[in-house]
CSV table of C-alpha atoms in Angstrom, one decimal:
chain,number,residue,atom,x,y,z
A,267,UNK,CA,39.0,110.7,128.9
A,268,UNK,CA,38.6,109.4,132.5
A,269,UNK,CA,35.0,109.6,134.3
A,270,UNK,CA,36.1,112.7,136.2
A,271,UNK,CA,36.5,114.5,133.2
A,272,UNK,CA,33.5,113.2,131.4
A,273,UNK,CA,31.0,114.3,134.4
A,274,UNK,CA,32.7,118.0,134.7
A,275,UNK,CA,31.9,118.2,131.0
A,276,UNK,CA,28.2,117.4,131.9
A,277,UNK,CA,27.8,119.5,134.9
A,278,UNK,CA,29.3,122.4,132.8
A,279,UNK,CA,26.4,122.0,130.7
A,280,UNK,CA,23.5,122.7,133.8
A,281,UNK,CA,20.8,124.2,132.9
A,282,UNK,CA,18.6,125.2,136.1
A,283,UNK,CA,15.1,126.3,134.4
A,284,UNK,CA,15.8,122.7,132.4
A,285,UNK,CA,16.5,120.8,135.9
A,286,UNK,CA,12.8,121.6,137.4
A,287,UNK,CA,11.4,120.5,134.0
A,288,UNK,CA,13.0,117.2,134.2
A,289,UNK,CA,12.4,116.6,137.9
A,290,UNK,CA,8.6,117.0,137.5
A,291,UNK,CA,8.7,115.0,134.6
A,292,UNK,CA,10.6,111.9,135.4
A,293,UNK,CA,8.4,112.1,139.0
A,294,UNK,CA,11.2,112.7,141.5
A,295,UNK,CA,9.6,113.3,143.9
A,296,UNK,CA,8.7,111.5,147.5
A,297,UNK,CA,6.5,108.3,147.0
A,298,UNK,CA,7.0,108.6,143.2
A,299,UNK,CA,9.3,106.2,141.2
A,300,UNK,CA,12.0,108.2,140.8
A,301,UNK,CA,12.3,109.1,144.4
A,302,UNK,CA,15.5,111.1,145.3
A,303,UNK,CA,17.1,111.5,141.6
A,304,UNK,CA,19.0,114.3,141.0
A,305,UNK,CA,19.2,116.2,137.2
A,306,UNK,CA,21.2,119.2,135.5
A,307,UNK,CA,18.4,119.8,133.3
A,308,UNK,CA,20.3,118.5,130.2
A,309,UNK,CA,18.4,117.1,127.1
A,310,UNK,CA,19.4,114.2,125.8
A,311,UNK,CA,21.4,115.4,123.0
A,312,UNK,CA,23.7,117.6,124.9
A,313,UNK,CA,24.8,114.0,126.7
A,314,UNK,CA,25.0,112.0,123.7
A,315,UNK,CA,27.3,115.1,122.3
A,316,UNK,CA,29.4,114.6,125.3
A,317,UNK,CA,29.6,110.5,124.8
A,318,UNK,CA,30.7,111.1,121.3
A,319,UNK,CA,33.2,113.1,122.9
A,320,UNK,CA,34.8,110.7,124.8
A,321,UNK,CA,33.4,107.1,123.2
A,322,UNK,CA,36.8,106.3,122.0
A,323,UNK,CA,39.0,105.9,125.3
A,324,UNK,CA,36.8,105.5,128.3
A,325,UNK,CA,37.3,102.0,130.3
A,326,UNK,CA,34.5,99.8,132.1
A,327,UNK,CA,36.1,100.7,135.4
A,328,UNK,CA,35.3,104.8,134.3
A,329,UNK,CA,31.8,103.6,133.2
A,330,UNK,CA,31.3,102.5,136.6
A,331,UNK,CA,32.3,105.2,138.2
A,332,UNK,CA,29.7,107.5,135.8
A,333,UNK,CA,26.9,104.6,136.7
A,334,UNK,CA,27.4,105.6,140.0
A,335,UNK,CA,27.0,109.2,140.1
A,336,UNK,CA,24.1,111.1,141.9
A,337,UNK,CA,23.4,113.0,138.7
A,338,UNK,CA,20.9,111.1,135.9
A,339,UNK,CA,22.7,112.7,133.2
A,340,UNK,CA,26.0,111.1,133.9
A,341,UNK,CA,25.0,108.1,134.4
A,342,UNK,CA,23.1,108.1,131.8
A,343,UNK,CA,26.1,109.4,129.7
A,344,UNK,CA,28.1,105.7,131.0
A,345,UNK,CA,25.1,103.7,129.7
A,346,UNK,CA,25.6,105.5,126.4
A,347,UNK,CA,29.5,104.7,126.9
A,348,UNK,CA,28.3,101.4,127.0
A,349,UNK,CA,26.2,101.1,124.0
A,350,UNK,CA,28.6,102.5,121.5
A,351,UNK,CA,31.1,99.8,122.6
A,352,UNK,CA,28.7,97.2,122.0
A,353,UNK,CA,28.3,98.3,118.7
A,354,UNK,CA,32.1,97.6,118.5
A,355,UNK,CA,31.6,94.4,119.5
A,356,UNK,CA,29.0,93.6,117.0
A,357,UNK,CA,30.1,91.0,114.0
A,358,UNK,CA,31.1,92.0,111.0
A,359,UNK,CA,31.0,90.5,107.5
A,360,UNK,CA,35.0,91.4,107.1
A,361,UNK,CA,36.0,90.0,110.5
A,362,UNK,CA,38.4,87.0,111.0
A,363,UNK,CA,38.0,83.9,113.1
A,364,UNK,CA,40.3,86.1,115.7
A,365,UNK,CA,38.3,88.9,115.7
A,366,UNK,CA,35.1,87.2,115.7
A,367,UNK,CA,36.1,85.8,118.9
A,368,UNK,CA,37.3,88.7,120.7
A,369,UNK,CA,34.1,89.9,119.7
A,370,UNK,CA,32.2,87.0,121.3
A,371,UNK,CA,34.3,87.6,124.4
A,372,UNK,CA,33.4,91.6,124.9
A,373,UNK,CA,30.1,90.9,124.1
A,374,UNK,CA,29.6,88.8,127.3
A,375,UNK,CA,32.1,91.1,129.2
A,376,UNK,CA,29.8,94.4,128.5
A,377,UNK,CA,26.3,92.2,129.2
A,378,UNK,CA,27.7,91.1,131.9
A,379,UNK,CA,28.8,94.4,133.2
A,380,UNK,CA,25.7,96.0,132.0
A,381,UNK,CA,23.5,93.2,134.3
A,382,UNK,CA,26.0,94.0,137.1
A,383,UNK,CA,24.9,97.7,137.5
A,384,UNK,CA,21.3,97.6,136.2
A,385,UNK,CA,20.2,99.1,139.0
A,386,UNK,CA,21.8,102.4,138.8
A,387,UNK,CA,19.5,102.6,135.0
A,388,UNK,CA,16.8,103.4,137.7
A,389,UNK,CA,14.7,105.9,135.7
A,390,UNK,CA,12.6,104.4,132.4
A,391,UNK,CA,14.9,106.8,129.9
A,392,UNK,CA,18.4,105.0,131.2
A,393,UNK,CA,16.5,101.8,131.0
A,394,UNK,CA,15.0,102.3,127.2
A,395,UNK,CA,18.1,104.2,125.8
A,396,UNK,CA,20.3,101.2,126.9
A,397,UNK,CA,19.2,98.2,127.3
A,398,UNK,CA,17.9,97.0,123.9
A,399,UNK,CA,21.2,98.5,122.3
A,400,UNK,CA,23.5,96.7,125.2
A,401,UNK,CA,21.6,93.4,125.9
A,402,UNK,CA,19.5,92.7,122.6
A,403,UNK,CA,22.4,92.1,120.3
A,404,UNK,CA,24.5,90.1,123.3
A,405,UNK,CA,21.0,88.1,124.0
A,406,UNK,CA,20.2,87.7,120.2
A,407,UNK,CA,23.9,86.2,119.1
A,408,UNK,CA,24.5,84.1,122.4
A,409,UNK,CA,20.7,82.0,123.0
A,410,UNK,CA,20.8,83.3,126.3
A,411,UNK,CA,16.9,84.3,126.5
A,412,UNK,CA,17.0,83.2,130.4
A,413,UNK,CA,18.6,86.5,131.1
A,414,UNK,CA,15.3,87.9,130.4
A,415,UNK,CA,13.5,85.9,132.4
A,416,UNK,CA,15.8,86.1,135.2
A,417,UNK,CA,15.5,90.0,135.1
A,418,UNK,CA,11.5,89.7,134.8
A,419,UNK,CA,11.4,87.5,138.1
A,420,UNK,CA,13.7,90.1,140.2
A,421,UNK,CA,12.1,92.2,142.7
A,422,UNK,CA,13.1,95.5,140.8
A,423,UNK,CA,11.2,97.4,138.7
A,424,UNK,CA,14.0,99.0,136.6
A,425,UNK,CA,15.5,95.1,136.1
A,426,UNK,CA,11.8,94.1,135.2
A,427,UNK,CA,11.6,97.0,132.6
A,428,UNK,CA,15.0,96.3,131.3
A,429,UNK,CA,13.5,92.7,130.6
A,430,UNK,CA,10.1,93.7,128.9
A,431,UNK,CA,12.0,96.6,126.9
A,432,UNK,CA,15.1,94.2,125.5
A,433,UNK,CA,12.5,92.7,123.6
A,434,UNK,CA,12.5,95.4,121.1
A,435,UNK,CA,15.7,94.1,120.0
A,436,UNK,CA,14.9,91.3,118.9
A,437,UNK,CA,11.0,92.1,117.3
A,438,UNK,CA,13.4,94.0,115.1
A,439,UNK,CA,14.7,91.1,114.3
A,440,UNK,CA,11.0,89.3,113.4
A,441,UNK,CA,10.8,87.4,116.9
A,442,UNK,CA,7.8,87.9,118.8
A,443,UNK,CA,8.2,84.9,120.8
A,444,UNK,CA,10.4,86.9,123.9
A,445,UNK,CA,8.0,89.7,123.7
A,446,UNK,CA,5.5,87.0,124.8
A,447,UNK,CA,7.0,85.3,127.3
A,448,UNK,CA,8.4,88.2,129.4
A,449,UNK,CA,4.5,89.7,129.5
A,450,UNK,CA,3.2,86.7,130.3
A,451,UNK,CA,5.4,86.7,133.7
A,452,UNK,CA,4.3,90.2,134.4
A,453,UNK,CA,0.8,90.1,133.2
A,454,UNK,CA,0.2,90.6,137.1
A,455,UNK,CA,2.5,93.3,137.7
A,456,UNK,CA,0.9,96.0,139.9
A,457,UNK,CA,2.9,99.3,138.1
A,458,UNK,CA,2.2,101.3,135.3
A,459,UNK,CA,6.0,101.8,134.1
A,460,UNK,CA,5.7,98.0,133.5
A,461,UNK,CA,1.9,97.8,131.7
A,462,UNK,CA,3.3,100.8,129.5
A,463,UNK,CA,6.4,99.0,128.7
A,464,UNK,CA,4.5,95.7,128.2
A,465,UNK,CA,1.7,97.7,126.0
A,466,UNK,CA,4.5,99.3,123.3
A,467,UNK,CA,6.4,96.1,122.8
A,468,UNK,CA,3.1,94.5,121.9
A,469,UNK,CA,2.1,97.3,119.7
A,470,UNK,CA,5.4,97.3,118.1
A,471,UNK,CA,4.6,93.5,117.3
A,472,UNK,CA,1.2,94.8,115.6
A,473,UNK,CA,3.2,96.7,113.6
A,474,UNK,CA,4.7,93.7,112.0
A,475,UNK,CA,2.0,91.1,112.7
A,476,UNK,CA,-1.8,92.3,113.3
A,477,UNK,CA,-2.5,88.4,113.5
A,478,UNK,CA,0.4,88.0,116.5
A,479,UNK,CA,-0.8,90.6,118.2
A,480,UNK,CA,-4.6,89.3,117.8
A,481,UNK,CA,-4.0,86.2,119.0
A,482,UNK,CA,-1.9,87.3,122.3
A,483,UNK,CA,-4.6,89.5,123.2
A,484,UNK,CA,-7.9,87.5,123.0
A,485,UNK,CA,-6.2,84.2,124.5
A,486,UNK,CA,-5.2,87.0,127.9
A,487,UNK,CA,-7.6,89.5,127.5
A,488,UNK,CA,-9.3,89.2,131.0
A,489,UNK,CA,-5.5,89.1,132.4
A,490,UNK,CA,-4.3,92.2,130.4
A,491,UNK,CA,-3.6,95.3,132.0
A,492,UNK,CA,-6.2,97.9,130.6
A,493,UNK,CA,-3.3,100.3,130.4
A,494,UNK,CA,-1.5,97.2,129.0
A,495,UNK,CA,-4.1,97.1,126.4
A,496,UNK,CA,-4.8,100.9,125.4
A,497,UNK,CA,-0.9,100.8,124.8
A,498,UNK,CA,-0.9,97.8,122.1
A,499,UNK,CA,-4.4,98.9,120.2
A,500,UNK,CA,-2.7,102.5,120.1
A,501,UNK,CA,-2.8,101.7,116.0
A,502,UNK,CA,-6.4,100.3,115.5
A,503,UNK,CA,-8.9,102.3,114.4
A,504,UNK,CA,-11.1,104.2,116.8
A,505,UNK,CA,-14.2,101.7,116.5
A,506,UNK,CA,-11.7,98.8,117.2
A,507,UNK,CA,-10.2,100.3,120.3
A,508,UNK,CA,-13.3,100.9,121.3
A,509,UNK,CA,-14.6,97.2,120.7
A,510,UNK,CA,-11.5,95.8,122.1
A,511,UNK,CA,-11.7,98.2,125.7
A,512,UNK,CA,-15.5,97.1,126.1
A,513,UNK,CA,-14.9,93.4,126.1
């Protein structure tokens, strides 16, 4: 199935009442972040439908193509293209020292392809659908954490999102360290997409270590973005947050 094909198949699905829904909500409009992006009004399931579709014979250059469409569903439909064949590329206990390295090898050509168009993931849904999913595993098996920091330091927000929100990936994995160090670049950031961003991946650390979370907060706390803040205490109880927002 070739990108032409694969955005028809989207646009068949438009859904008008839907489309003034999703405009308001993903603030489209003048001054806002998402400035000038167009919808069909479909939910996310009807695109993933359509990517399981077509998952199994679309090529980087038809990915492309979808990342550059006006429409948010398509291109969100060729970042989804793009996370089921990292999941492809992913190791596998039964895989043989050819394999593994073809592996290794797509691995760094989908990052490296994903990095390439990260600006077209310009709404927060395309960047937290994708990036953890495309760049976590990639990041995670190849030691190359200066990705995240080069994406932090860029002068775009949706790069800078795509650093904090990578993260994820690898607090799954029981490292809190990258968590961290990417909101300690942006602890002066002046937008809320990036103090929400920066405020769950610290709250998912909570989750898994109260003590880690603790610690991050008191030694930054007259840094932290109140937002920032309200985000990672979500879980504490009501006198905490309350004790925590005062200070």
């Amino acid at each position: 199935m070739n990108s032409k094909e694969i955005e028809n198949m989207i646009i068949s699905r438009r859904n008008e009442k839907q489309r003034e829904i999703l405009m308001r909500f993903f603030r489209t409009a003048p001054g806002q972040y998402g400035e000038g992006d167009e919808f069909l009004g479909l939910k996310v399931p009807e695109t993933r439908a359509v990517v399981k579709e077509a998952r199994r014979s679309v090529a980087l250059d038809d990915i492309s193509r979808l990342l550059a469409s006006k429409w948010h569903e398509v291109r969100l439909a060729g970042l989804l293209l793009l996370v089921e064949e990292m999941n492809v590329a992913l190791p596998r206990k039964k895989d043989n020292e050819a394999v593994a390295e073809a592996k290794t090898q797509r691995r760094e050509q989908l990052a490296t392809f994903y990095i390439t168009h990260a600006r077209q993931a310009n709404n927060w849904d395309l960047v937290d659908l994708s990036c953890q999913f495309v760049l976590g595993p990639y990041i995670y098996l190849s030691g190359r954490y200066d990705i995240l920091s080069t994406l932090a330091a860029s002068d775009n927000l949706w790069e800078q999102r795509i650093a904090v929100v990578t993260t994820l990936y690898f607090i799954r994995q029981g490292l809190w360290q990258p968590t961290f160090d990417i909101c300690d670049m942006l602890l002066e950031h002046d937008h809320d997409l990036i103090h929400k961003a920066m405020g769950w991946m610290l709250r998912e650390v909570g989750k898994r270590d109260r003590g880690a979370l603790e610690s991050y907060l008191e030694a930054r706390l007259k840094k932290l973005p109140r937002t920032t803040l309200r985000y990672a205490i979500e879980r504490f109880t009501a006198q905490e947050r309350k004790d925590w927002l005062k200070r």
